[in-house]
mmCIF file with all atom_site columns, C-alpha atoms in Angstrom:
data_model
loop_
_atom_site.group_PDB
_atom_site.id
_atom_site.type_symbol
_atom_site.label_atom_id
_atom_site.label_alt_id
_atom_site.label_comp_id
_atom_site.label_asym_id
_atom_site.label_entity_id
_atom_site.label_seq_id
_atom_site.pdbx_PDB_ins_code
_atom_site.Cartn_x
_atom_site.Cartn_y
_atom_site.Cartn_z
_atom_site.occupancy
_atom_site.B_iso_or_equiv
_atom_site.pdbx_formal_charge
_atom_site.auth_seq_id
_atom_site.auth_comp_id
_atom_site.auth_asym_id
_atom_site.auth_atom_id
_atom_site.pdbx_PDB_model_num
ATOM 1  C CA . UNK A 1 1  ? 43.107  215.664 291.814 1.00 76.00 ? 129 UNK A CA 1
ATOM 2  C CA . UNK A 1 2  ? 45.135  216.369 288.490 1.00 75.00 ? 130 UNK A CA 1
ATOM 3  C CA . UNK A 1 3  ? 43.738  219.899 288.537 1.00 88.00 ? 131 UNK A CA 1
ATOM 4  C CA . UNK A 1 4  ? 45.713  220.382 292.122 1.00 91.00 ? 132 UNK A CA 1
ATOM 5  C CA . UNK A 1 5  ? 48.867  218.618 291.225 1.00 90.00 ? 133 UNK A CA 1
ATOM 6  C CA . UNK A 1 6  ? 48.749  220.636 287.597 1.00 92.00 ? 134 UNK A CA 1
ATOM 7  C CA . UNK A 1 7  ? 48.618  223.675 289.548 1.00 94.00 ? 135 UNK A CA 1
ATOM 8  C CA . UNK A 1 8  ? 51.216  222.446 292.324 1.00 95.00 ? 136 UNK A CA 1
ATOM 9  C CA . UNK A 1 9  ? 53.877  221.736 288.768 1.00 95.00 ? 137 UNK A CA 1
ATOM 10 C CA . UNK A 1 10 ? 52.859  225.375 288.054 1.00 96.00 ? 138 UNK A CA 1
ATOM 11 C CA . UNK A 1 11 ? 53.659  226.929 290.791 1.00 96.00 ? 139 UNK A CA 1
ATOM 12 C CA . UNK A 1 12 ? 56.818  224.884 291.357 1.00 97.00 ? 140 UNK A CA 1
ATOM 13 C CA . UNK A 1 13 ? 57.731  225.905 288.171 1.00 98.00 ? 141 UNK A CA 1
ATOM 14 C CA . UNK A 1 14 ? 57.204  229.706 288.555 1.00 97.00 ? 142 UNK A CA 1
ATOM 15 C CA . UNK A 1 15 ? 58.737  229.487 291.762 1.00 97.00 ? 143 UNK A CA 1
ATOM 16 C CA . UNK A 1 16 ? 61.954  228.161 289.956 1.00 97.00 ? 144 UNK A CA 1
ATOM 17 C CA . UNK A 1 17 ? 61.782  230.743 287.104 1.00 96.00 ? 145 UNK A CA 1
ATOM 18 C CA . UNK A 1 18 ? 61.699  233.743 289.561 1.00 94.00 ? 146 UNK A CA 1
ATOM 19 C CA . UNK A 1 19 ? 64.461  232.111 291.541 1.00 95.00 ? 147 UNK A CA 1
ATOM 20 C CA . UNK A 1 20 ? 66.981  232.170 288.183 1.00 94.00 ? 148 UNK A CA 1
ATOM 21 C CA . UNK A 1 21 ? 65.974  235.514 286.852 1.00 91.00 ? 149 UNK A CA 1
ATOM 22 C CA . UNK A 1 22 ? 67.023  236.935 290.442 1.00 91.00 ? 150 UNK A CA 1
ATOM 23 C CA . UNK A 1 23 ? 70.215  234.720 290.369 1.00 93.00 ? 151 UNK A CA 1
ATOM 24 C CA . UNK A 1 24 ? 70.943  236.101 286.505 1.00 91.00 ? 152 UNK A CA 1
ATOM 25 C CA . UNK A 1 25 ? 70.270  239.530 287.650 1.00 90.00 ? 153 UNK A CA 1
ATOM 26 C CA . UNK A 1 26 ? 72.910  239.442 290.600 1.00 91.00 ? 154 UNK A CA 1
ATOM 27 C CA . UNK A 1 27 ? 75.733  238.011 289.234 1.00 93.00 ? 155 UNK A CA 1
ATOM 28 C CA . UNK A 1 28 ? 77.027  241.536 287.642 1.00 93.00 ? 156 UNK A CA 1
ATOM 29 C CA . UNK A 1 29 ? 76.568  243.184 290.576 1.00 92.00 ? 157 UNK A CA 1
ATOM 30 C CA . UNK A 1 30 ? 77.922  240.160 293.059 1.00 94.00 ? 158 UNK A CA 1
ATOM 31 C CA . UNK A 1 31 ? 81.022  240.281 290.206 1.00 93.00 ? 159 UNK A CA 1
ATOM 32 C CA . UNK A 1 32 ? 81.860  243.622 290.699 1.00 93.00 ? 160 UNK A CA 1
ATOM 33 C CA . UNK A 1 33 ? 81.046  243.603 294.673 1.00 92.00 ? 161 UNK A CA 1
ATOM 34 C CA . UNK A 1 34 ? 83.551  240.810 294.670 1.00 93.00 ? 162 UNK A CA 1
ATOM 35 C CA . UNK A 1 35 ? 86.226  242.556 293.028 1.00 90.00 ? 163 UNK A CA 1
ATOM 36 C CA . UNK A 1 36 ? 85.566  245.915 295.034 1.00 88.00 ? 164 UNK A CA 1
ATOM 37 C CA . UNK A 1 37 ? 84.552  248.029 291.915 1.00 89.00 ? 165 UNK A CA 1
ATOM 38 C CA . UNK A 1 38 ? 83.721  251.471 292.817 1.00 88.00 ? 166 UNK A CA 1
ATOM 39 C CA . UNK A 1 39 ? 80.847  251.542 290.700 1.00 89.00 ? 167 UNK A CA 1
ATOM 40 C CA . UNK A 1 40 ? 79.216  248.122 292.049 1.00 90.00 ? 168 UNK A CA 1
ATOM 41 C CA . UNK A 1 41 ? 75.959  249.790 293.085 1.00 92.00 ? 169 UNK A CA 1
ATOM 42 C CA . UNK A 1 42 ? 75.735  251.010 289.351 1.00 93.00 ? 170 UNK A CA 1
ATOM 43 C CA . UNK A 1 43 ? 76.532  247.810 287.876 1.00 93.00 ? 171 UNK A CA 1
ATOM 44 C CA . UNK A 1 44 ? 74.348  246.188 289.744 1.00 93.00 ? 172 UNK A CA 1
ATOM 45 C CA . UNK A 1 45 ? 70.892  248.248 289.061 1.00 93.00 ? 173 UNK A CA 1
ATOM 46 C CA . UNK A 1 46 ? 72.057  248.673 284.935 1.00 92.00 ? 174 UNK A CA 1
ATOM 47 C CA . UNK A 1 47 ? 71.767  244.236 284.934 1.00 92.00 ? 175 UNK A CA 1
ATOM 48 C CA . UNK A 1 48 ? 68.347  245.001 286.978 1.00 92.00 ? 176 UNK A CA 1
ATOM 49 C CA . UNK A 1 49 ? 67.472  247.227 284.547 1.00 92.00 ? 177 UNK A CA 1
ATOM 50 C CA . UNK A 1 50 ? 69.071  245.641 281.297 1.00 89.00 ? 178 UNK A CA 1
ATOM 51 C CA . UNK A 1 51 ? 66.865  242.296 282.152 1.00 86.00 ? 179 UNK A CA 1
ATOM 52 C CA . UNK A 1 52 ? 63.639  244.326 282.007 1.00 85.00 ? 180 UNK A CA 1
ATOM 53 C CA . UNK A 1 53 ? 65.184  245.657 278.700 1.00 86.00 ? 181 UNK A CA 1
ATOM 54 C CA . UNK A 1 54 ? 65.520  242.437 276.210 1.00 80.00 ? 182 UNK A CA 1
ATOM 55 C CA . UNK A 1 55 ? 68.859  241.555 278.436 1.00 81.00 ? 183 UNK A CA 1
ATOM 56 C CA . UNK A 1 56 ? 71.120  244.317 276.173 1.00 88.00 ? 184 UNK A CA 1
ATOM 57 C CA . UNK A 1 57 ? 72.129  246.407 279.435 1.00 89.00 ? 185 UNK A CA 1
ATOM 58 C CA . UNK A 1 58 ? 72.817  243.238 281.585 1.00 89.00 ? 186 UNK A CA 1
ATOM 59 C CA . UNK A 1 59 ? 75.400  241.920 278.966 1.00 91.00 ? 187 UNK A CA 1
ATOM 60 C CA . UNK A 1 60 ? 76.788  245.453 279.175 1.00 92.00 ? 188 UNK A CA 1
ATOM 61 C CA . UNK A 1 61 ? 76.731  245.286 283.114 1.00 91.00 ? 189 UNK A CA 1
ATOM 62 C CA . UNK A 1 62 ? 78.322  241.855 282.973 1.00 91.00 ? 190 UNK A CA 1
ATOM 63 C CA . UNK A 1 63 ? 81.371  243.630 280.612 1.00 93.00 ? 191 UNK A CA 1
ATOM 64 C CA . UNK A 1 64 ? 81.431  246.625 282.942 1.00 91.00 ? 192 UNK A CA 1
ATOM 65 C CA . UNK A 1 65 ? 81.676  244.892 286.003 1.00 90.00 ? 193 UNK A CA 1
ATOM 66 C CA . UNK A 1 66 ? 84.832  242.848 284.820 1.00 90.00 ? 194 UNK A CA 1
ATOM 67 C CA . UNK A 1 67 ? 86.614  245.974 284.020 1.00 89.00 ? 195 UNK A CA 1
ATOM 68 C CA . UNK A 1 68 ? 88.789  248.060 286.199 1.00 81.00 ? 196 UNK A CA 1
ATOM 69 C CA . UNK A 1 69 ? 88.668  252.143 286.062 1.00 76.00 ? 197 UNK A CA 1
ATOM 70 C CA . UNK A 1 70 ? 91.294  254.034 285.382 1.00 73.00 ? 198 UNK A CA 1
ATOM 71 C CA . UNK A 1 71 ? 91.845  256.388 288.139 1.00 69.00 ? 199 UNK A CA 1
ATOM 72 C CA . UNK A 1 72 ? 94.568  259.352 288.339 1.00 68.00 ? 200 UNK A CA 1
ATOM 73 C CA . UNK A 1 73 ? 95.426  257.987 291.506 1.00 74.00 ? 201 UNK A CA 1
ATOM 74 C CA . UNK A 1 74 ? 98.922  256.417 290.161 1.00 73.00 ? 202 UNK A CA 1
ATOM 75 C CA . UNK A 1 75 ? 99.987  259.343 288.537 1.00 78.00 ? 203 UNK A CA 1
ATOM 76 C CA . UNK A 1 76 ? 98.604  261.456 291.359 1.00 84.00 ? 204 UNK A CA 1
ATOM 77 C CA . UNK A 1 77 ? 100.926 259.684 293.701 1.00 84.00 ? 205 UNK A CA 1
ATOM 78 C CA . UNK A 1 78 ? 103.861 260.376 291.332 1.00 87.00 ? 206 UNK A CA 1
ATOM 79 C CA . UNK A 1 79 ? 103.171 264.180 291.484 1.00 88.00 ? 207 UNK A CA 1
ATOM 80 C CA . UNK A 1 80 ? 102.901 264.008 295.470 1.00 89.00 ? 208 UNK A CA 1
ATOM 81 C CA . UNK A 1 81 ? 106.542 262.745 295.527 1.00 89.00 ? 209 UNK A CA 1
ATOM 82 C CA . UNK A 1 82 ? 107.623 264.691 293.396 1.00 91.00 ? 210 UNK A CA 1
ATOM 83 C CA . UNK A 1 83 ? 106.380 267.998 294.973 1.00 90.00 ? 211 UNK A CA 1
ATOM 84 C CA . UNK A 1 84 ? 107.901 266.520 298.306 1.00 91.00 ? 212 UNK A CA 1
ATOM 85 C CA . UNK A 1 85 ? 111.316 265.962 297.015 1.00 90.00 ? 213 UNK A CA 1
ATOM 86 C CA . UNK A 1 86 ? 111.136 269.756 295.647 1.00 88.00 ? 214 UNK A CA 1
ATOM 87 C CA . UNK A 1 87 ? 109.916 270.844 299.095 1.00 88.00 ? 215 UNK A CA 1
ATOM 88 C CA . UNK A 1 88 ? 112.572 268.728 300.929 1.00 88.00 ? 216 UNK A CA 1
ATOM 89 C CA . UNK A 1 89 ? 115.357 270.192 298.371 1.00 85.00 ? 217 UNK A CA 1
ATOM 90 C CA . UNK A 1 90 ? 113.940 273.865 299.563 1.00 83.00 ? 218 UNK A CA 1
ATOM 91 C CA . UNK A 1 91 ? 113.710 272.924 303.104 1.00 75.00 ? 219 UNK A CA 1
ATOM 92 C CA . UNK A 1 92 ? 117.675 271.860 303.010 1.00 73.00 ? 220 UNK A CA 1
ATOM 93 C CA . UNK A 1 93 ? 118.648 275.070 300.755 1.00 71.00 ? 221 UNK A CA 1
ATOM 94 C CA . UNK A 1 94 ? 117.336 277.449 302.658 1.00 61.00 ? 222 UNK A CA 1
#
């Protein structure tokens, strides 16, 4: 009877371990989903990956996840207008 309920704890126990190690390992990814970060599928297999890997990558996942790229899209959008004002100006000289 103690063998069973031993082996019952055991398993209960287990059960729980695998259960946090798959909550640790999402929260990078489930960060970065969260805040729409283009890279989120990224993120979220380099914290897969850095757990396997004594937890050095997942850290760095975690980091990644909470920053935001810097994307050329601002200063693309400043070039736009101006290349439409200097069309515009054109269109009304000529």
């Amino acid at each position: 009877m103690l063998d069973i309920f031993a082996l019952i704890v055991l398993g209960v126990i287990c059960a729980a371990a695998i259960w946090l190690i798959v909550m640790i390992g999402n929260i990078p990814g489930n960060i970065a989903r969260a805040a729409e970060h283009p890279q989120a599928d990224a993120i979220s297999v380099l914290a897969w990956i850095g757990l396997l890997t004594a937890g050095i990558g997942w850290f760095v996942a975690l980091v990644w996840s909470k920053t935001k790229p810097i994307t050329a899209s601002a200063a693309l959008e400043q070039r736009v207008a101006e290349l439409e004002k200097q069309l515009q100006s054109q269109e009304v000289d000529a």
